[in-house]
Amino acid sequence: METTETESNGGFEGLDLLPSALLATIFTKLDVPSICSCASTCKTFRSCASQILSFLPTFHLPEIAPSMDSLRPLLPPNPFLRSLKVDCGRLDDSAIQILVRPSLHELCLLNCADFSGKLLSEIGGLCKDLRSLCLGSVAEKRGRAVHISDLEELLSGCTQLEALVLMFDVSLFLRHNFARVWTLASEKLTSLEIGYISSVMVTELLSPNLGFHQLPNHIRPSILPSIQKLCLSVDYITDTMVTTISKGLISLTHLDLRDAPLIEPSITLDLTNNGLQQINQHGRLKHLSLIRSQEFLPTYFRRVNDLGLLFMADNCANMESICLGGFCRVTDTGFKTIFHACSKLFKLKVSHGTQLTDLVFHDVSATSLSLLHVSLRWCSLLTNQAVANLASNKDLKVLDLRCCRNLGDEALRAIRTLTRLKVLLLDGSDISDVGLSFLRSRVIQSLVTLSVRGCKKLTDKGISALFEGCSITELRELDLSNLPNLSDNAVLSLAKGRIPIVELRVRQCPLIGDTAVMALASMQVDEERWHGNGLRLLDLFNCGGITQLSFRWLKKPYFPRLRWLGVTGSVNRDMVDALARNRPFLNVACHGEELGAEQWDSSDGLYMHDFDEVDELEQWLLEGEGDTDDEEMADAELME
């Protein structure tokens, strides 16, 4: 009888004797994955977990997209729930009744492609106390739609809203009603991010008299009077839009604008020196980001030169962060003006600075700047000397030098003195195995992210020498893609060194094959804690040696924490499909998509989550859905 009682309790004798109030108090200190991890250990904890979910104040589940059947028991009626974050990739409008609750203060719903505008209207009708709302990809699936009335109900209903993120295309709304609807927005709204909106709509929204059919002597109510942070992706960044934003939003401290023109903009649809002169008229701006993306067309801010940055620098004394992308006519003179005007600057990002040279950093050590984050992507004229000068900022944490093709081993010799560096991105540079060895002494010990994608001189010898014999505990993200001389031996050295990699990219490496996959599947990072491989992301797209043998090792129980996988689907479509069915929570990309890429580049985001418990959560969710048929994988193998 005693043995049976112990076994039924998962081997933990006497846990059922602990006071339920004590267990409940402990469980309230845990996040959702941790609670479910405990629930999988014994019946007592499982019972407590089921109860605690009825009064848990926070429910965050961004890593796994649950089905409706899986989500329902995890979200019982709970009047105490204040914060809810869920990946809705497998949900639709039928889940609104579970997700939308009057008690919520914070709501974040990602991947809502199968939801309609009803989601917005229901939130406005029920969530009267909501402070923060983030909605991603709403109604992107064909047949779904968001109407202006849905937005109206959202804005009029959520009167306490302070932060709003709408990461979808709002330009589909009728323009003549759009500005009127925003007059209903909460006066407490301080942060607004929109996934896509036309520049004309922004101008009409914030202009005092445009977009309204007004009666004589009618005074238009102030639009978004308290906004401090504004992040917009638009069709064109224009003088008119920038001027309207600068004049209309008097409390603005954070401005992030990004465009991706489909055609070369005319002068009326472009940013010029005059527009830059209007920025920060009220003097409160601390973060400025103006990025022209090359996503659809290789185009730049051709109507801005050094004079524009001289104008802008007059209002930039309090700037702490400046990001400029696509300013092809700005030379060292313009960029140095920013350095000398912004004494508080700690973050500098420049992309496609085609005239930026080493001279801009020549006397950076003589300034009062204390740079923590420097990104100089696609600045092709920079050489090792620029990096040597930048290295005088010993507190640098992020250094992004992607596509600076003239950088070589001497740049790494300078970087080796940056012992606090967390992120180092060197894609496409001219470094060799010798240069990589400079990182071995100190820098590799502090790095969280390292990317040497496309550094074609690197070989197995350099990668192996970097990791072998070192106790590396911080490195989580490693990109070794597009290295023609990289083979399975380099991956074997990673496995042997027990590097705690969470994201590994080795795409476009023709010599990587089945041996690498088997080594990774067998790798144990920390036997006392991880009990196996910790990879969350593995990109093997277009690796020449991958066969059906690798797919056997990609099945459960191997790679238990894997969430994103990149493979070449055209080689073995049946195996890919069977793998996706075998692991329903695994995102399989087989068309060359970049895994884990975010719409808003945040390479300075150093937050790392401990994902251990998510796997027990997946196990718990799958119990309600039935086991996936492993025989499908075997059948697919037999078909080959």
XYZ file of C-alpha atoms in Angstrom:
640
model
C 0.000 0.000 0.000
C 2.856 2.338 0.884
C 4.645 1.577 -2.378
C 1.525 2.195 -4.410
C 0.893 5.504 -2.673
C 4.416 6.689 -3.352
C 4.311 5.630 -6.993
C 0.979 7.331 -7.564
C 2.510 10.529 -6.298
C 5.321 10.375 -8.815
C 7.871 9.146 -6.257
C 7.567 12.155 -3.920
C 6.201 10.685 -0.704
C 4.301 13.082 1.538
C 3.810 15.972 -0.928
C 0.058 15.625 -0.482
C 0.592 16.451 3.199
C 1.924 19.937 2.472
C -0.625 22.671 3.219
C -2.440 23.650 0.023
C -2.073 27.321 0.928
C 1.717 26.919 1.056
C 1.833 25.223 -2.328
C -0.445 27.876 -3.802
C 1.791 30.656 -2.477
C 4.849 29.051 -4.058
C 3.087 28.518 -7.381
C 2.012 32.157 -7.604
C 5.704 33.106 -7.793
C 6.210 31.014 -10.948
C 5.529 31.763 -14.609
C 3.197 29.589 -16.685
C 5.870 27.258 -18.171
C 7.298 26.699 -14.678
C 3.873 25.891 -13.252
C 3.260 23.340 -15.988
C 6.737 21.915 -15.472
C 5.879 21.265 -11.833
C 2.487 19.875 -12.837
C 4.179 17.157 -14.885
C 6.075 15.777 -11.853
C 3.314 14.482 -9.571
C -0.436 14.407 -9.012
C -0.305 16.796 -6.064
C 1.484 19.457 -8.077
C -0.791 18.848 -11.046
C -3.872 19.430 -8.920
C -2.349 22.574 -7.449
C -1.433 23.851 -10.911
C -5.008 23.421 -12.114
C -6.249 25.437 -9.161
C -3.628 28.158 -9.357
C -4.530 28.922 -12.961
C -7.887 30.142 -11.646
C -6.342 33.096 -9.821
C -2.962 33.580 -11.524
C -2.359 37.309 -12.220
C -0.014 36.704 -15.184
C -0.282 34.245 -18.074
C 2.531 34.488 -20.646
C 2.817 31.829 -23.361
C 4.658 33.421 -26.317
C 6.806 30.421 -27.296
C 4.140 27.837 -28.122
C 1.038 28.341 -30.264
C -1.662 26.304 -28.496
C -4.818 25.013 -30.127
C -8.246 25.950 -28.819
C -8.580 22.626 -27.012
C -5.178 23.046 -25.385
C -5.757 26.635 -24.330
C -9.164 26.193 -22.711
C -7.972 24.276 -19.589
C -5.022 26.644 -19.201
C -7.268 29.708 -19.123
C -10.209 28.943 -16.823
C -12.370 31.811 -15.485
C -10.003 34.049 -13.517
C -11.077 37.473 -12.183
C -7.512 38.158 -11.025
C -5.832 37.840 -14.446
C -4.063 41.111 -15.290
C -1.501 40.246 -17.976
C -2.027 37.849 -20.907
C 0.441 37.070 -23.731
C -0.316 34.292 -26.232
C 0.846 33.154 -29.667
C -2.451 32.864 -31.569
C -1.052 31.100 -34.634
C -3.486 28.178 -34.214
C -6.487 30.203 -33.027
C -9.301 32.197 -34.633
C -12.331 34.266 -33.603
C -13.728 31.360 -31.603
C -10.961 31.956 -29.032
C -12.000 35.570 -28.349
C -14.291 34.514 -25.504
C -11.317 32.890 -23.752
C -8.705 35.591 -24.452
C -10.632 38.838 -23.971
C -11.370 39.481 -20.282
C -12.549 42.542 -18.322
C -9.859 42.120 -15.660
C -6.918 42.568 -18.070
C -4.468 45.466 -17.833
C -2.019 44.073 -20.411
C -2.867 42.028 -23.510
C -0.433 40.791 -26.175
C -1.756 38.539 -28.945
C 0.754 37.527 -31.636
C 0.139 35.946 -35.049
C -3.593 36.736 -35.212
C -3.840 36.115 -38.969
C -7.011 34.034 -38.659
C -8.845 36.598 -36.516
C -11.157 39.244 -37.963
C -11.766 42.809 -36.812
C -14.158 41.381 -34.251
C -11.107 40.931 -32.045
C -10.631 44.712 -31.845
C -14.283 45.484 -31.180
C -14.562 42.828 -28.483
C -11.467 44.149 -26.734
C -12.964 47.648 -26.787
C -16.245 46.349 -25.420
C -14.860 44.248 -22.582
C -11.394 45.485 -21.582
C -12.234 48.862 -20.049
C -9.174 48.851 -17.752
C -6.613 47.841 -20.393
C -3.311 49.764 -20.170
C -1.198 47.996 -22.795
C -2.326 46.274 -25.996
C -0.283 44.545 -28.709
C -1.969 42.871 -31.682
C 0.088 41.182 -34.409
C -0.879 40.216 -37.977
C -4.625 40.668 -37.454
C -6.802 39.491 -40.382
C -3.842 38.746 -42.673
C -5.414 35.472 -43.786
C -7.578 35.695 -46.901
C -11.237 36.222 -46.102
C -10.589 38.105 -42.865
C -11.094 41.872 -42.572
C -10.830 44.733 -40.097
C -13.349 47.555 -40.481
C -13.022 51.140 -39.297
C -15.905 50.503 -36.883
C -13.806 47.818 -35.173
C -11.004 50.309 -34.579
C -13.546 52.857 -33.383
C -14.941 50.484 -30.767
C -11.426 49.615 -29.617
C -10.316 53.219 -29.154
C -13.560 54.441 -27.599
C -13.815 51.493 -25.216
C -10.231 51.309 -23.890
C -10.164 54.678 -22.142
C -7.217 53.796 -19.894
C -4.902 52.685 -22.712
C -1.283 53.868 -22.373
C 0.556 51.746 -24.986
C -0.858 50.477 -28.288
C 0.899 48.273 -30.867
C -0.993 47.449 -34.068
C 1.424 45.344 -36.117
C -0.672 45.091 -39.257
C -1.649 47.250 -42.248
C -4.023 50.026 -41.129
C -3.866 51.809 -44.496
C -6.861 49.733 -45.610
C -9.154 51.853 -43.447
C -11.168 54.602 -45.136
C -9.113 57.786 -44.977
C -12.012 60.183 -44.436
C -12.974 58.375 -41.214
C -9.527 57.446 -39.958
C -8.547 60.733 -38.295
C -11.990 61.177 -36.736
C -11.780 57.759 -35.078
C -8.446 58.583 -33.453
C -9.986 61.548 -31.624
C -11.589 58.852 -29.450
C -8.213 57.470 -28.310
C -7.303 57.582 -24.637
C -5.697 60.821 -23.499
C -3.342 58.620 -21.478
C -1.882 57.009 -24.627
C 1.884 57.643 -24.566
C 3.206 54.959 -26.931
C 1.944 54.034 -30.417
C 3.429 51.548 -32.912
C 1.829 50.728 -36.265
C 2.979 47.968 -38.615
C 2.117 49.863 -41.797
C 0.377 53.150 -42.591
C 0.628 55.562 -45.508
C 2.426 58.871 -44.948
C -0.672 60.754 -46.184
C -2.786 59.144 -43.456
C -0.227 60.104 -40.818
C -0.245 63.707 -42.029
C -4.043 63.901 -42.058
C -4.228 62.256 -38.650
C -1.969 64.826 -36.966
C -2.783 67.958 -38.989
C -5.126 70.427 -37.233
C -7.485 70.962 -40.155
C -7.012 68.161 -42.688
C -9.311 65.192 -42.969
C -12.318 66.819 -41.290
C -15.515 68.334 -42.624
C -15.800 70.984 -39.952
C -18.457 73.496 -39.109
C -17.448 77.176 -38.894
C -15.607 78.011 -35.673
C -15.335 74.285 -34.871
C -12.166 73.479 -32.958
C -10.762 70.053 -33.692
C -9.840 68.136 -30.531
C -6.141 67.497 -30.037
C -5.036 64.159 -31.505
C -2.771 61.960 -29.354
C -1.794 64.811 -27.010
C 0.334 62.672 -24.677
C 2.300 60.578 -27.189
C 5.966 60.184 -26.217
C 6.916 57.210 -28.382
C 5.890 56.840 -32.037
C 7.046 53.954 -34.268
C 5.684 53.788 -37.809
C 6.411 51.831 -40.960
C 5.228 53.942 -43.909
C 5.336 54.010 -47.703
C 7.465 57.181 -47.840
C 9.163 59.307 -45.201
C 8.377 62.857 -46.357
C 9.070 66.422 -45.269
C 5.362 67.009 -44.747
C 4.929 63.995 -42.483
C 8.058 64.691 -40.427
C 7.087 68.345 -39.977
C 3.539 67.433 -38.952
C 4.806 64.921 -36.377
C 7.380 67.339 -34.983
C 4.884 70.178 -34.602
C 1.884 68.158 -33.478
C 3.402 65.819 -30.868
C 4.904 68.196 -28.336
C 5.797 65.484 -25.791
C 7.622 63.205 -28.240
C 10.843 61.629 -26.910
C 11.131 58.575 -29.198
C 10.569 58.723 -32.967
C 11.114 55.668 -35.166
C 10.200 55.967 -38.872
C 10.903 53.370 -41.544
C 9.923 53.232 -45.186
C 10.418 50.828 -48.097
C 9.551 52.612 -51.373
C 8.231 50.575 -54.270
C 9.334 53.264 -56.762
C 11.847 56.089 -56.601
C 10.088 58.873 -54.636
C 9.460 62.272 -56.156
C 10.465 65.416 -54.264
C 6.986 65.780 -52.733
C 7.159 62.213 -51.421
C 10.670 62.367 -50.013
C 12.716 63.649 -47.111
C 14.989 66.638 -47.768
C 17.257 68.921 -45.762
C 14.243 71.090 -44.958
C 12.437 68.162 -43.347
C 15.423 67.273 -41.160
C 15.541 70.870 -39.951
C 12.020 70.479 -38.511
C 12.878 67.479 -36.328
C 12.764 67.926 -32.556
C 11.384 71.459 -32.518
C 10.300 71.039 -28.910
C 13.703 69.725 -27.828
C 12.458 66.628 -25.986
C 13.552 63.953 -28.464
C 16.067 61.422 -27.101
C 15.782 58.635 -29.672
C 15.590 59.186 -33.424
C 15.485 56.501 -36.112
C 15.065 57.286 -39.822
C 15.523 54.182 -41.978
C 14.990 53.756 -45.708
C 14.796 50.013 -46.297
C 16.092 48.370 -49.471
C 13.458 45.638 -49.250
C 11.812 46.364 -52.609
C 14.100 48.852 -54.347
C 17.743 49.977 -53.921
C 16.824 53.566 -53.090
C 18.182 56.175 -50.689
C 17.513 59.611 -49.213
C 19.082 61.280 -52.222
C 17.819 64.748 -51.295
C 19.629 64.874 -47.921
C 23.292 65.853 -47.608
C 25.641 67.164 -44.924
C 23.694 70.410 -44.671
C 20.612 68.498 -43.540
C 22.494 66.869 -40.674
C 23.984 70.239 -39.737
C 20.444 71.615 -39.473
C 19.277 68.632 -37.438
C 22.296 68.760 -35.103
C 21.179 72.161 -33.825
C 18.275 70.433 -32.047
C 20.064 67.236 -31.002
C 21.926 68.168 -27.834
C 19.887 65.751 -25.692
C 19.856 62.846 -28.153
C 20.920 59.499 -26.676
C 20.255 57.240 -29.656
C 20.420 57.961 -33.395
C 19.744 55.449 -36.188
C 20.171 56.561 -39.810
C 19.715 54.261 -42.798
C 20.025 55.089 -46.478
C 21.642 58.536 -46.284
C 23.928 57.961 -49.247
C 24.933 61.627 -49.809
C 25.972 62.328 -46.230
C 29.764 62.321 -45.789
C 32.059 62.219 -42.784
C 31.403 65.913 -42.196
C 27.708 65.345 -41.561
C 28.183 62.326 -39.326
C 30.927 64.025 -37.283
C 28.524 66.895 -36.659
C 26.248 64.435 -34.866
C 29.147 63.209 -32.733
C 30.089 66.669 -31.562
C 26.502 67.870 -31.046
C 25.210 64.852 -29.093
C 27.375 64.537 -26.020
C 24.926 62.067 -24.420
C 24.896 59.684 -27.385
C 25.343 56.009 -26.417
C 23.781 54.295 -29.436
C 24.727 54.959 -33.069
C 23.391 52.965 -36.008
C 24.221 53.774 -39.627
C 23.279 51.524 -42.533
C 24.082 52.023 -46.223
C 26.398 54.897 -45.338
C 28.079 54.738 -48.718
C 30.322 57.779 -48.055
C 31.184 57.008 -44.445
C 34.953 56.488 -44.018
C 37.468 55.939 -41.228
C 37.850 59.701 -40.778
C 34.526 60.012 -38.970
C 35.998 58.056 -36.042
C 39.467 59.553 -36.231
C 39.116 61.635 -33.053
C 36.270 59.778 -31.356
C 38.497 59.107 -28.336
C 38.831 62.861 -27.822
C 35.062 63.339 -27.475
C 32.993 62.833 -24.348
C 31.030 60.023 -26.004
C 30.607 56.744 -24.186
C 29.188 54.497 -26.888
C 27.567 51.230 -25.853
C 25.966 50.216 -29.147
C 27.489 50.807 -32.582
C 26.038 49.427 -35.811
C 27.693 50.246 -39.154
C 26.024 47.919 -41.618
C 26.749 48.193 -45.355
C 29.354 50.920 -44.804
C 31.717 49.558 -47.413
C 34.474 52.208 -47.147
C 35.322 51.444 -43.525
C 38.605 49.668 -42.807
C 40.384 48.177 -39.809
C 41.449 51.653 -38.669
C 37.859 52.684 -37.989
C 37.370 49.673 -35.723
C 40.640 50.405 -33.936
C 39.410 53.916 -33.156
C 35.988 52.676 -32.051
C 37.635 50.204 -29.693
C 38.608 53.150 -27.481
C 35.040 52.834 -26.142
C 35.860 50.005 -23.750
C 32.261 49.694 -22.549
C 30.910 48.684 -25.963
C 28.297 45.941 -25.671
C 26.990 45.706 -29.243
C 29.164 45.968 -32.370
C 27.444 45.329 -35.695
C 29.828 45.442 -38.678
C 27.834 43.344 -41.116
C 28.715 43.747 -44.785
C 31.737 45.972 -44.116
C 33.791 43.969 -46.576
C 37.133 45.715 -46.070
C 37.462 44.640 -42.448
C 40.076 41.988 -41.767
C 42.083 40.375 -39.010
C 43.446 43.669 -37.652
C 39.916 44.717 -36.813
C 39.572 41.626 -34.614
C 42.924 42.421 -33.016
C 41.379 45.703 -31.837
C 38.076 44.106 -30.834
C 39.820 41.650 -28.506
C 40.215 44.449 -25.942
C 36.412 44.857 -25.592
C 35.843 42.546 -22.658
C 32.252 43.666 -22.090
C 31.090 42.942 -25.631
C 27.854 40.944 -25.824
C 26.963 41.054 -29.529
C 29.482 40.860 -32.390
C 28.235 40.659 -35.994
C 30.893 40.351 -38.712
C 28.923 39.006 -41.697
C 30.722 39.241 -45.027
C 34.000 40.616 -43.691
C 37.458 39.540 -44.829
C 38.534 37.880 -41.574
C 40.447 34.596 -41.482
C 41.147 31.867 -38.937
C 44.054 33.928 -37.600
C 41.822 36.911 -36.872
C 39.176 34.755 -35.226
C 41.794 33.440 -32.820
C 42.131 36.958 -31.333
C 38.691 36.536 -29.780
C 39.707 33.402 -27.923
C 41.570 35.010 -25.034
C 38.826 37.199 -23.535
C 36.029 38.347 -25.827
C 34.521 34.905 -26.483
C 33.914 34.585 -22.733
C 31.492 37.520 -22.697
C 29.753 37.135 -26.079
C 26.075 36.202 -26.172
C 25.773 36.511 -29.966
C 28.413 35.897 -32.636
C 27.833 35.955 -36.394
C 30.482 35.297 -39.043
C 28.065 34.517 -41.873
C 29.663 34.732 -45.289
C 33.232 35.152 -43.990
C 34.473 32.782 -46.663
C 38.076 32.508 -45.493
C 37.051 30.753 -42.277
C 37.578 27.014 -41.983
C 36.992 24.211 -39.492
C 40.389 24.947 -37.997
C 39.454 28.494 -36.984
C 36.034 27.588 -35.572
C 37.393 24.618 -33.645
C 40.315 26.596 -32.225
C 37.926 29.293 -31.018
C 35.880 26.905 -28.899
C 38.097 23.972 -27.946
C 39.480 24.083 -24.450
C 37.452 27.176 -23.463
C 34.798 27.271 -20.783
C 32.153 29.236 -22.698
C 28.994 29.801 -20.695
C 27.418 32.949 -22.178
C 27.207 32.239 -25.930
C 23.609 31.613 -27.032
C 23.381 32.602 -30.707
C 25.892 31.521 -33.346
C 25.689 32.078 -37.111
C 28.129 30.101 -39.268
C 26.092 30.281 -42.470
C 27.499 30.501 -45.983
C 30.978 29.219 -45.086
C 32.044 26.978 -47.985
C 34.921 25.411 -46.024
C 32.896 24.598 -42.906
C 32.261 20.890 -42.377
C 30.835 18.550 -39.760
C 34.123 18.740 -37.850
C 33.399 22.316 -36.738
C 29.987 21.300 -35.406
C 31.580 18.352 -33.630
C 33.863 20.784 -31.800
C 30.786 22.726 -30.643
C 29.188 19.561 -29.337
C 32.399 18.445 -27.657
C 32.792 21.827 -25.954
C 29.202 21.747 -24.675
C 28.608 25.301 -25.837
C 25.144 26.321 -24.553
C 23.895 27.407 -27.975
C 20.199 28.274 -28.228
C 20.198 29.398 -31.876
C 22.537 27.856 -34.478
C 22.537 28.809 -38.148
C 24.653 26.858 -40.636
C 22.608 27.455 -43.789
C 24.253 27.354 -47.210
C 27.189 25.237 -45.960
C 27.676 22.518 -48.593
C 29.919 20.342 -46.409
C 27.536 20.172 -43.426
C 25.682 16.846 -43.291
C 24.156 14.094 -41.188
C 27.133 13.805 -38.831
C 26.611 17.381 -37.657
C 22.926 16.742 -36.947
C 23.705 13.567 -35.008
C 26.368 15.367 -32.976
C 23.973 18.171 -32.092
C 21.190 15.743 -31.217
C 23.502 13.901 -28.832
C 25.004 17.005 -27.234
C 24.458 17.537 -23.523
C 25.159 21.056 -22.343
C 24.620 20.666 -18.613
C 23.777 17.204 -17.361
C 22.516 18.452 -14.005
C 20.128 20.983 -15.484
C 19.395 20.609 -19.172
C 19.458 16.840 -19.652
C 20.150 17.170 -23.337
C 20.334 19.534 -26.253
C 19.187 23.127 -25.627
C 18.759 24.302 -29.226
C 15.651 26.399 -29.888
C 16.525 27.265 -33.495
C 18.477 25.234 -36.052
C 18.869 26.431 -39.636
C 20.148 23.736 -42.008
C 18.739 25.185 -45.223
C 20.665 24.093 -48.309
C 23.308 22.125 -46.400
C 24.684 19.724 -48.965
C 25.064 16.602 -46.837
C 21.594 16.409 -45.239
C 19.776 13.158 -46.037
C 16.811 11.258 -44.597
C 19.117 10.048 -41.818
C 19.116 13.573 -40.378
C 15.319 13.600 -40.308
C 15.349 10.517 -38.086
C 17.448 12.454 -35.576
C 15.166 15.462 -35.795
C 12.264 13.391 -34.451
C 11.407 13.201 -30.784
C 12.952 12.639 -28.302
C 15.944 14.403 -29.876
C 16.133 18.200 -29.869
C 13.393 18.434 -27.208
C 13.480 22.238 -27.072
C 13.563 22.922 -30.809
C 10.990 25.495 -31.964
C 12.334 26.652 -35.374
C 13.914 24.456 -38.031
C 15.140 25.413 -41.489
C 15.626 22.656 -44.074
C 15.504 22.240 -47.840
C 11.984 20.985 -48.417
C 12.330 20.283 -52.121
C 14.852 17.509 -51.447
C 12.510 15.431 -49.307
C 9.013 16.912 -49.157
C 7.391 13.846 -47.597
C 9.915 13.742 -44.762
C 9.431 17.444 -44.058
C 5.648 17.070 -43.939
C 5.873 14.041 -41.701
C 8.251 15.855 -39.357
C 5.854 18.801 -39.109
C 3.043 16.432 -38.136
C 5.310 14.586 -35.703
C 6.179 17.842 -33.931
C 3.136 20.148 -34.090
C 4.827 22.905 -32.075
C 7.864 23.002 -34.359
C 7.940 25.760 -36.985
C 9.469 24.152 -40.097
C 10.670 26.508 -42.856
C 11.684 24.857 -46.106
C 11.763 27.706 -48.645
C 14.841 29.552 -47.440
C 13.067 31.929 -45.041
C 15.232 33.558 -42.404
C 14.257 32.122 -39.029
C 13.613 34.342 -36.052
C 13.855 37.617 -38.005
C 11.878 40.492 -36.477
C 10.192 43.302 -38.312
C 11.862 45.880 -36.098
C 15.564 45.147 -35.882
C 16.525 44.982 -32.228
C 20.027 43.564 -32.218
C 20.650 45.317 -28.921
C 18.027 43.236 -27.196
C 20.118 41.142 -24.829
C 17.268 39.657 -22.820
C 17.549 35.912 -22.646
C 14.702 33.730 -21.382
C 15.223 30.458 -19.589
C 13.274 28.031 -21.761
C 13.726 24.835 -19.755
C 10.178 24.568 -18.500
C 8.486 25.188 -21.852
C 9.102 21.614 -22.884
C 7.105 20.169 -20.012
C 4.376 22.611 -20.989
C 4.423 21.218 -24.527
C 4.153 17.736 -23.058
C 1.135 18.792 -21.009
C -0.552 20.409 -24.012
C 0.004 17.342 -26.165
C -1.644 15.116 -23.560
C -4.922 16.779 -24.422
C -4.429 16.350 -28.166
C -3.260 12.752 -28.307
C 0.123 11.427 -29.326
C 1.404 12.247 -32.776
C 1.793 9.219 -34.952
C 5.512 8.448 -35.225
C 4.706 5.847 -37.860
C 4.222 8.657 -40.390
C 7.943 9.331 -40.256
C 8.732 5.681 -40.835
C 6.286 5.537 -43.745
C 7.920 8.579 -45.315
C 11.329 6.956 -44.969
C 10.093 3.802 -46.691
C 8.805 5.834 -49.608
C 12.323 7.074 -50.347
